[in-house]
Amino acid sequence: MLEISPLTWAGTIGLIVVLLAVDLILAAVRPHHVGFKEATAWSVFYIAIAIAFGIWFGTQYGNAAGTEYFAGYIIEKSLSVDNLFVFVIIMSTFAVPDHHQHKVLTFGIVLALIMRAIFIALGSALINSFSFMFLLFGLLLVYTAIQLFRHRNEDPDVESNLMVRGARRFLPITPDYVDGKLITKVDGKRLFTPLFIVLIAIGSVDLLFALDSIPAVFGVTQEPYIVFTANAFALLGLRALFFLVKGLLDRLVYLSAGLAIILLFIGVKLVLHWAHVDINPSIPEVSTPLSLIVVIGVLVVVTVASLIKTRMSPEEKAHAGSLSATKKKEDGQ
């Protein structure tokens, strides 16, 4: 295990908090349409910070640790693109005004960071205490990969989300968005706005993604610090990436299938690691450099194949993928 000092942890968390604060301030003080140039600038900024951190980290703690960080970062970045699909679905389902989407995404990223930090702490404690957790995590990813591949041409049904349905049923909701507020007063009564429901939808989706992404990154490193930073830097750029690529997401028709392959690969890697440790040391393991090559290779192939497919068949549209059949699919609609 790496010896990460409390000062390093504090400095890293402080940097992430500052970056989040900047996003929150911009969203609250200056709600506006985020154009292509602005989204590009912010995306480049966050990627540059992630790369700079990785270079510093590798210099301080060795090439192996640096490779694990970059492998984890790329895995989390690729999985976060699937987040974007669902965010687009949520935004369109609830007709979120363009100038409020910045705020929704920023709060969504904050919620995702909090939940993933909790899962990282739990996952690290379980792995350190019980080596068979590698087997359980691996089987979870294999199951997720199979389900995602089976339903790769579907989108999750946001309206049927248990938390969203509960909020709609038990909370008084205003008919329209009220200047981006979450709670407002009408005739002396406290009412929630649709923006509050949107945050509930995004928060519940973030929870589901955390259940998959944390085991996935533990497949390339067992260092809690690397798991946390890989997730944090991948999520920090998610807001800008949303505005940058939301017009291109429809063209990534094979992305869900590619992510299913990546999750299956990492799941098998975790099972092999468990077998190597608990059954027989002669059972081979998959190295982190090989994992990095496979993940990048899959992403390149599915991206190129998707662009070729949509060029040849412009009517083809990408889907986020679902872990279960959607209601419409079940009803045969």
GROMACS .gro file of C-alpha atoms in nm:
model
  333
    1MET     CA    1   0.000   0.000   0.000
    2LEU     CA    2   0.119   0.351  -0.077
    3GLU     CA    3   0.194   0.577   0.215
    4ILE     CA    4  -0.012   0.886   0.140
    5SER     CA    5   0.037   1.149   0.406
    6PRO     CA    6  -0.259   1.331   0.566
    7LEU     CA    7  -0.120   1.653   0.417
    8THR     CA    8  -0.135   1.505   0.065
    9TRP     CA    9  -0.491   1.385   0.122
   10ALA     CA   10  -0.588   1.728   0.256
   11GLY     CA   11  -0.425   1.907  -0.036
   12THR     CA   12  -0.594   1.681  -0.293
   13ILE     CA   13  -0.937   1.715  -0.137
   14GLY     CA   14  -0.883   2.091  -0.106
   15LEU     CA   15  -0.803   2.116  -0.479
   16ILE     CA   16  -1.117   1.921  -0.569
   17VAL     CA   17  -1.331   2.135  -0.337
   18VAL     CA   18  -1.193   2.455  -0.492
   19LEU     CA   19  -1.269   2.331  -0.844
   20LEU     CA   20  -1.620   2.233  -0.738
   21ALA     CA   21  -1.670   2.569  -0.569
   22VAL     CA   22  -1.576   2.750  -0.890
   23ASP     CA   23  -1.836   2.543  -1.079
   24LEU     CA   24  -2.104   2.609  -0.819
   25ILE     CA   25  -2.034   2.982  -0.812
   26LEU     CA   26  -2.048   3.007  -1.190
   27ALA     CA   27  -2.374   2.809  -1.198
   28ALA     CA   28  -2.536   3.018  -0.924
   29VAL     CA   29  -2.410   3.365  -1.013
   30ARG     CA   30  -2.418   3.351  -1.391
   31PRO     CA   31  -2.669   3.097  -1.527
   32HIS     CA   32  -2.631   3.097  -1.904
   33HIS     CA   33  -2.615   2.886  -2.218
   34VAL     CA   34  -2.278   2.710  -2.234
   35GLY     CA   35  -2.150   2.735  -2.589
   36PHE     CA   36  -1.909   2.510  -2.776
   37LYS     CA   37  -1.603   2.732  -2.718
   38GLU     CA   38  -1.663   2.761  -2.345
   39ALA     CA   39  -1.731   2.388  -2.310
   40THR     CA   40  -1.414   2.309  -2.505
   41ALA     CA   41  -1.204   2.538  -2.288
   42TRP     CA   42  -1.335   2.387  -1.964
   43SER     CA   43  -1.293   2.033  -2.096
   44VAL     CA   44  -0.932   2.098  -2.193
   45PHE     CA   45  -0.874   2.263  -1.854
   46TYR     CA   46  -1.002   1.963  -1.655
   47ILE     CA   47  -0.821   1.707  -1.870
   48ALA     CA   48  -0.499   1.909  -1.836
   49ILE     CA   49  -0.537   1.912  -1.457
   50ALA     CA   50  -0.599   1.536  -1.452
   51ILE     CA   51  -0.292   1.469  -1.669
   52ALA     CA   52  -0.075   1.708  -1.468
   53PHE     CA   53  -0.182   1.537  -1.147
   54GLY     CA   54  -0.104   1.196  -1.297
   55ILE     CA   55   0.245   1.309  -1.401
   56TRP     CA   56   0.311   1.452  -1.054
   57PHE     CA   57   0.171   1.139  -0.889
   58GLY     CA   58   0.384   0.906  -1.103
   59THR     CA   59   0.693   1.114  -1.031
   60GLN     CA   60   0.632   1.106  -0.656
   61TYR     CA   61   0.516   0.746  -0.612
   62GLY     CA   62   0.661   0.556  -0.907
   63ASN     CA   63   0.565   0.461  -1.262
   64ALA     CA   64   0.351   0.166  -1.149
   65ALA     CA   65   0.133   0.392  -0.932
   66GLY     CA   66   0.113   0.648  -1.214
   67THR     CA   67   0.004   0.379  -1.460
   68GLU     CA   68  -0.266   0.261  -1.219
   69TYR     CA   69  -0.395   0.617  -1.186
   70PHE     CA   70  -0.416   0.674  -1.561
   71ALA     CA   71  -0.580   0.333  -1.615
   72GLY     CA   72  -0.836   0.414  -1.346
   73TYR     CA   73  -0.893   0.763  -1.485
   74ILE     CA   74  -0.954   0.637  -1.839
   75ILE     CA   75  -1.193   0.366  -1.716
   76GLU     CA   76  -1.390   0.617  -1.508
   77LYS     CA   77  -1.388   0.872  -1.790
   78SER     CA   78  -1.527   0.617  -2.034
   79LEU     CA   79  -1.796   0.509  -1.788
   80SER     CA   80  -1.881   0.875  -1.722
   81VAL     CA   81  -1.975   0.916  -2.089
   82ASP     CA   82  -2.258   0.671  -2.024
   83ASN     CA   83  -2.357   0.902  -1.737
   84LEU     CA   84  -2.388   1.176  -1.998
   85PHE     CA   85  -2.638   0.970  -2.199
   86VAL     CA   86  -2.859   0.937  -1.892
   87PHE     CA   87  -2.815   1.306  -1.805
   88VAL     CA   88  -2.934   1.397  -2.155
   89ILE     CA   89  -3.237   1.169  -2.110
   90ILE     CA   90  -3.316   1.328  -1.772
   91MET     CA   91  -3.279   1.681  -1.906
   92SER     CA   92  -3.510   1.610  -2.200
   93THR     CA   93  -3.761   1.409  -1.994
   94PHE     CA   94  -3.809   1.694  -1.745
   95ALA     CA   95  -3.759   1.972  -2.003
   96VAL     CA   96  -3.488   2.144  -1.800
   97PRO     CA   97  -3.432   2.500  -1.933
   98ASP     CA   98  -3.095   2.538  -2.100
   99HIS     CA   99  -2.971   2.805  -1.858
  100HIS     CA  100  -3.040   2.579  -1.556
  101GLN     CA  101  -2.861   2.271  -1.690
  102HIS     CA  102  -2.522   2.401  -1.567
  103LYS     CA  103  -2.651   2.410  -1.208
  104VAL     CA  104  -2.816   2.067  -1.231
  105LEU     CA  105  -2.500   1.905  -1.363
  106THR     CA  106  -2.280   2.065  -1.098
  107PHE     CA  107  -2.502   1.948  -0.814
  108GLY     CA  108  -2.520   1.607  -0.978
  109ILE     CA  109  -2.140   1.585  -0.982
  110VAL     CA  110  -2.123   1.688  -0.615
  111LEU     CA  111  -2.372   1.414  -0.525
  112ALA     CA  112  -2.175   1.162  -0.731
  113LEU     CA  113  -1.848   1.254  -0.557
  114ILE     CA  114  -2.003   1.220  -0.212
  115MET     CA  115  -2.157   0.880  -0.288
  116ARG     CA  116  -1.844   0.748  -0.456
  117ALA     CA  117  -1.629   0.860  -0.164
  118ILE     CA  118  -1.855   0.656   0.065
  119PHE     CA  119  -1.838   0.353  -0.164
  120ILE     CA  120  -1.460   0.385  -0.195
  121ALA     CA  121  -1.421   0.383   0.182
  122LEU     CA  122  -1.654   0.083   0.217
  123GLY     CA  123  -1.497  -0.104  -0.076
  124SER     CA  124  -1.143  -0.047   0.051
  125ALA     CA  125  -1.235  -0.165   0.401
  126LEU     CA  126  -1.405  -0.477   0.265
  127ILE     CA  127  -1.118  -0.564   0.030
  128ASN     CA  128  -0.860  -0.520   0.306
  129SER     CA  129  -1.063  -0.744   0.538
  130PHE     CA  130  -1.196  -1.009   0.298
  131SER     CA  131  -1.004  -1.114  -0.013
  132PHE     CA  132  -1.314  -1.286  -0.154
  133MET     CA  133  -1.456  -0.938  -0.216
  134PHE     CA  134  -1.251  -0.941  -0.538
  135LEU     CA  135  -1.463  -1.239  -0.647
  136LEU     CA  136  -1.789  -1.064  -0.552
  137PHE     CA  137  -1.687  -0.740  -0.725
  138GLY     CA  138  -1.580  -0.935  -1.031
  139LEU     CA  139  -1.906  -1.128  -1.053
  140LEU     CA  140  -2.101  -0.802  -1.007
  141LEU     CA  141  -1.919  -0.648  -1.305
  142VAL     CA  142  -1.968  -0.961  -1.518
  143TYR     CA  143  -2.341  -0.957  -1.442
  144THR     CA  144  -2.362  -0.583  -1.515
  145ALA     CA  145  -2.175  -0.629  -1.844
  146ILE     CA  146  -2.410  -0.905  -1.957
  147GLN     CA  147  -2.721  -0.703  -1.868
  148LEU     CA  148  -2.586  -0.388  -2.032
  149PHE     CA  149  -2.503  -0.579  -2.350
  150ARG     CA  150  -2.846  -0.745  -2.357
  151HIS     CA  151  -3.022  -0.407  -2.326
  152ARG     CA  152  -2.764  -0.198  -2.513
  153ASN     CA  153  -3.027  -0.064  -2.754
  154GLU     CA  154  -3.256   0.065  -2.480
  155ASP     CA  155  -3.264   0.372  -2.256
  156PRO     CA  156  -3.339   0.368  -1.882
  157ASP     CA  157  -3.695   0.467  -1.794
  158VAL     CA  158  -3.636   0.774  -1.576
  159GLU     CA  159  -4.004   0.830  -1.500
  160SER     CA  160  -4.036   0.482  -1.344
  161ASN     CA  161  -3.745   0.546  -1.107
  162LEU     CA  162  -3.864   0.455  -0.757
  163MET     CA  163  -3.732   0.775  -0.595
  164VAL     CA  164  -3.875   0.996  -0.869
  165ARG     CA  165  -4.218   0.833  -0.844
  166GLY     CA  166  -4.211   0.866  -0.466
  167ALA     CA  167  -4.119   1.235  -0.485
  168ARG     CA  168  -4.394   1.304  -0.737
  169ARG     CA  169  -4.647   1.124  -0.521
  170PHE     CA  170  -4.568   1.270  -0.180
  171LEU     CA  171  -4.423   1.616  -0.250
  172PRO     CA  172  -4.613   1.926  -0.369
  173ILE     CA  173  -4.454   2.027  -0.698
  174THR     CA  174  -4.486   2.356  -0.885
  175PRO     CA  175  -4.589   2.329  -1.252
  176ASP     CA  176  -4.285   2.518  -1.380
  177TYR     CA  177  -3.924   2.602  -1.297
  178VAL     CA  178  -3.906   2.903  -1.063
  179ASP     CA  179  -3.584   3.091  -1.146
  180GLY     CA  180  -3.378   2.779  -1.083
  181LYS     CA  181  -3.495   2.740  -0.722
  182LEU     CA  182  -3.534   2.402  -0.554
  183ILE     CA  183  -3.798   2.517  -0.304
  184THR     CA  184  -4.032   2.815  -0.327
  185LYS     CA  185  -4.337   2.959  -0.153
  186VAL     CA  186  -4.672   3.007  -0.324
  187ASP     CA  187  -4.957   3.163  -0.122
  188GLY     CA  188  -4.765   3.091   0.196
  189LYS     CA  189  -4.719   2.723   0.110
  190ARG     CA  190  -4.377   2.567   0.068
  191LEU     CA  191  -4.354   2.390  -0.269
  192PHE     CA  192  -4.080   2.200  -0.448
  193THR     CA  193  -3.992   2.282  -0.807
  194PRO     CA  194  -3.932   2.034  -1.092
  195LEU     CA  195  -3.559   2.109  -1.048
  196PHE     CA  196  -3.572   1.925  -0.715
  197ILE     CA  197  -3.716   1.618  -0.890
  198VAL     CA  198  -3.441   1.638  -1.151
  199LEU     CA  199  -3.176   1.634  -0.878
  200ILE     CA  200  -3.341   1.331  -0.721
  201ALA     CA  201  -3.335   1.154  -1.058
  202ILE     CA  202  -2.968   1.239  -1.116
  203GLY     CA  203  -2.874   1.144  -0.759
  204SER     CA  204  -3.038   0.802  -0.786
  205VAL     CA  205  -2.868   0.744  -1.122
  206ASP     CA  206  -2.534   0.847  -0.969
  207LEU     CA  207  -2.589   0.586  -0.698
  208LEU     CA  208  -2.639   0.311  -0.955
  209PHE     CA  209  -2.331   0.417  -1.152
  210ALA     CA  210  -2.122   0.421  -0.834
  211LEU     CA  211  -2.216   0.057  -0.773
  212ASP     CA  212  -2.048  -0.030  -1.104
  213SER     CA  213  -1.769   0.222  -1.139
  214ILE     CA  214  -1.608   0.167  -0.798
  215PRO     CA  215  -1.561  -0.210  -0.846
  216ALA     CA  216  -1.436  -0.136  -1.199
  217VAL     CA  217  -1.156   0.092  -1.081
  218PHE     CA  218  -1.068  -0.148  -0.799
  219GLY     CA  219  -0.995  -0.387  -1.084
  220VAL     CA  220  -0.683  -0.190  -1.176
  221THR     CA  221  -0.575  -0.067  -0.831
  222GLN     CA  222  -0.648  -0.136  -0.467
  223GLU     CA  223  -0.510   0.198  -0.353
  224PRO     CA  224  -0.795   0.409  -0.206
  225TYR     CA  225  -0.612   0.732  -0.294
  226ILE     CA  226  -0.584   0.632  -0.661
  227VAL     CA  227  -0.947   0.514  -0.670
  228PHE     CA  228  -1.064   0.844  -0.524
  229THR     CA  229  -0.855   1.073  -0.744
  230ALA     CA  230  -0.933   0.877  -1.064
  231ASN     CA  231  -1.305   0.913  -0.989
  232ALA     CA  232  -1.282   1.275  -0.878
  233PHE     CA  233  -1.088   1.404  -1.179
  234ALA     CA  234  -1.306   1.205  -1.421
  235LEU     CA  235  -1.623   1.350  -1.268
  236LEU     CA  236  -1.495   1.707  -1.243
  237GLY     CA  237  -1.481   1.736  -1.621
  238LEU     CA  238  -1.823   1.581  -1.669
  239ARG     CA  239  -2.017   1.909  -1.669
  240ALA     CA  240  -1.809   2.065  -1.945
  241LEU     CA  241  -1.801   1.736  -2.139
  242PHE     CA  242  -2.182   1.726  -2.130
  243PHE     CA  243  -2.214   2.059  -2.314
  244LEU     CA  244  -1.928   1.968  -2.548
  245VAL     CA  245  -2.050   1.633  -2.673
  246LYS     CA  246  -2.425   1.622  -2.608
  247GLY     CA  247  -2.484   1.687  -2.977
  248LEU     CA  248  -2.254   1.398  -3.070
  249LEU     CA  249  -2.381   1.137  -2.823
  250ASP     CA  250  -2.646   1.013  -3.066
  251ARG     CA  251  -2.368   0.900  -3.300
  252LEU     CA  252  -2.192   0.671  -3.048
  253VAL     CA  253  -2.418   0.377  -3.133
  254TYR     CA  254  -2.173   0.111  -3.014
  255LEU     CA  255  -2.065   0.280  -2.691
  256SER     CA  256  -2.291   0.072  -2.463
  257ALA     CA  257  -2.159  -0.248  -2.619
  258GLY     CA  258  -1.802  -0.122  -2.574
  259LEU     CA  259  -1.861  -0.036  -2.208
  260ALA     CA  260  -2.011  -0.383  -2.156
  261ILE     CA  261  -1.691  -0.535  -2.297
  262ILE     CA  262  -1.477  -0.317  -2.067
  263LEU     CA  263  -1.682  -0.411  -1.759
  264LEU     CA  264  -1.665  -0.780  -1.855
  265PHE     CA  265  -1.287  -0.758  -1.898
  266ILE     CA  266  -1.238  -0.587  -1.561
  267GLY     CA  267  -1.475  -0.836  -1.397
  268VAL     CA  268  -1.274  -1.130  -1.528
  269LYS     CA  269  -0.955  -0.954  -1.416
  270LEU     CA  270  -1.090  -0.928  -1.060
  271VAL     CA  271  -1.196  -1.295  -1.056
  272LEU     CA  272  -0.849  -1.399  -1.178
  273HIS     CA  273  -0.688  -1.185  -0.908
  274TRP     CA  274  -0.902  -1.354  -0.642
  275ALA     CA  275  -0.814  -1.698  -0.779
  276HIS     CA  276  -0.444  -1.605  -0.789
  277VAL     CA  277  -0.448  -1.495  -0.424
  278ASP     CA  278  -0.691  -1.743  -0.267
  279ILE     CA  279  -0.663  -2.057  -0.481
  280ASN     CA  280  -0.331  -2.092  -0.661
  281PRO     CA  281  -0.049  -1.841  -0.728
  282SER     CA  282   0.011  -2.011  -1.063
  283ILE     CA  283  -0.321  -1.876  -1.195
  284PRO     CA  284  -0.226  -1.582  -1.420
  285GLU     CA  285  -0.327  -1.223  -1.352
  286VAL     CA  286  -0.394  -0.940  -1.593
  287SER     CA  287  -0.141  -0.658  -1.557
  288THR     CA  288  -0.240  -0.294  -1.528
  289PRO     CA  289  -0.054  -0.191  -1.849
  290LEU     CA  290  -0.242  -0.460  -2.042
  291SER     CA  291  -0.569  -0.337  -1.889
  292LEU     CA  292  -0.487   0.016  -2.002
  293ILE     CA  293  -0.419  -0.105  -2.357
  294VAL     CA  294  -0.741  -0.307  -2.372
  295VAL     CA  295  -0.958  -0.023  -2.241
  296ILE     CA  296  -0.811   0.234  -2.480
  297GLY     CA  297  -0.832  -0.015  -2.769
  298VAL     CA  298  -1.199  -0.091  -2.706
  299LEU     CA  299  -1.286   0.280  -2.680
  300VAL     CA  300  -1.105   0.363  -3.005
  301VAL     CA  301  -1.268   0.073  -3.193
  302VAL     CA  302  -1.625   0.147  -3.075
  303THR     CA  303  -1.585   0.520  -3.144
  304VAL     CA  304  -1.454   0.469  -3.499
  305ALA     CA  305  -1.709   0.195  -3.570
  306SER     CA  306  -1.991   0.417  -3.438
  307LEU     CA  307  -1.893   0.710  -3.658
  308ILE     CA  308  -1.868   0.485  -3.964
  309LYS     CA  309  -2.205   0.327  -3.886
  310THR     CA  310  -2.386   0.661  -3.844
  311ARG     CA  311  -2.224   0.800  -4.157
  312MET     CA  312  -2.358   0.503  -4.354
  313SER     CA  313  -2.693   0.497  -4.171
  314PRO     CA  314  -2.776   0.850  -4.046
  315GLU     CA  315  -3.107   0.729  -3.899
  316GLU     CA  316  -2.922   0.517  -3.641
  317LYS     CA  317  -2.935   0.665  -3.289
  318ALA     CA  318  -2.729   0.568  -2.987
  319HIS     CA  319  -2.882   0.456  -2.658
  320ALA     CA  320  -2.751   0.475  -2.304
  321GLY     CA  321  -2.816   0.109  -2.238
  322SER     CA  322  -3.011  -0.030  -1.943
  323LEU     CA  323  -2.956  -0.298  -1.682
  324SER     CA  324  -3.311  -0.425  -1.727
  325ALA     CA  325  -3.578  -0.415  -1.994
  326THR     CA  326  -3.758  -0.083  -2.000
  327LYS     CA  327  -4.130  -0.066  -1.932
  328LYS     CA  328  -4.208   0.014  -2.292
  329LYS     CA  329  -4.009  -0.288  -2.405
  330GLU     CA  330  -4.191  -0.514  -2.164
  331ASP     CA  331  -4.531  -0.384  -2.272
  332GLY     CA  332  -4.439  -0.436  -2.633
  333GLN     CA  333  -4.503  -0.073  -2.716
   0.00000   0.00000   0.00000
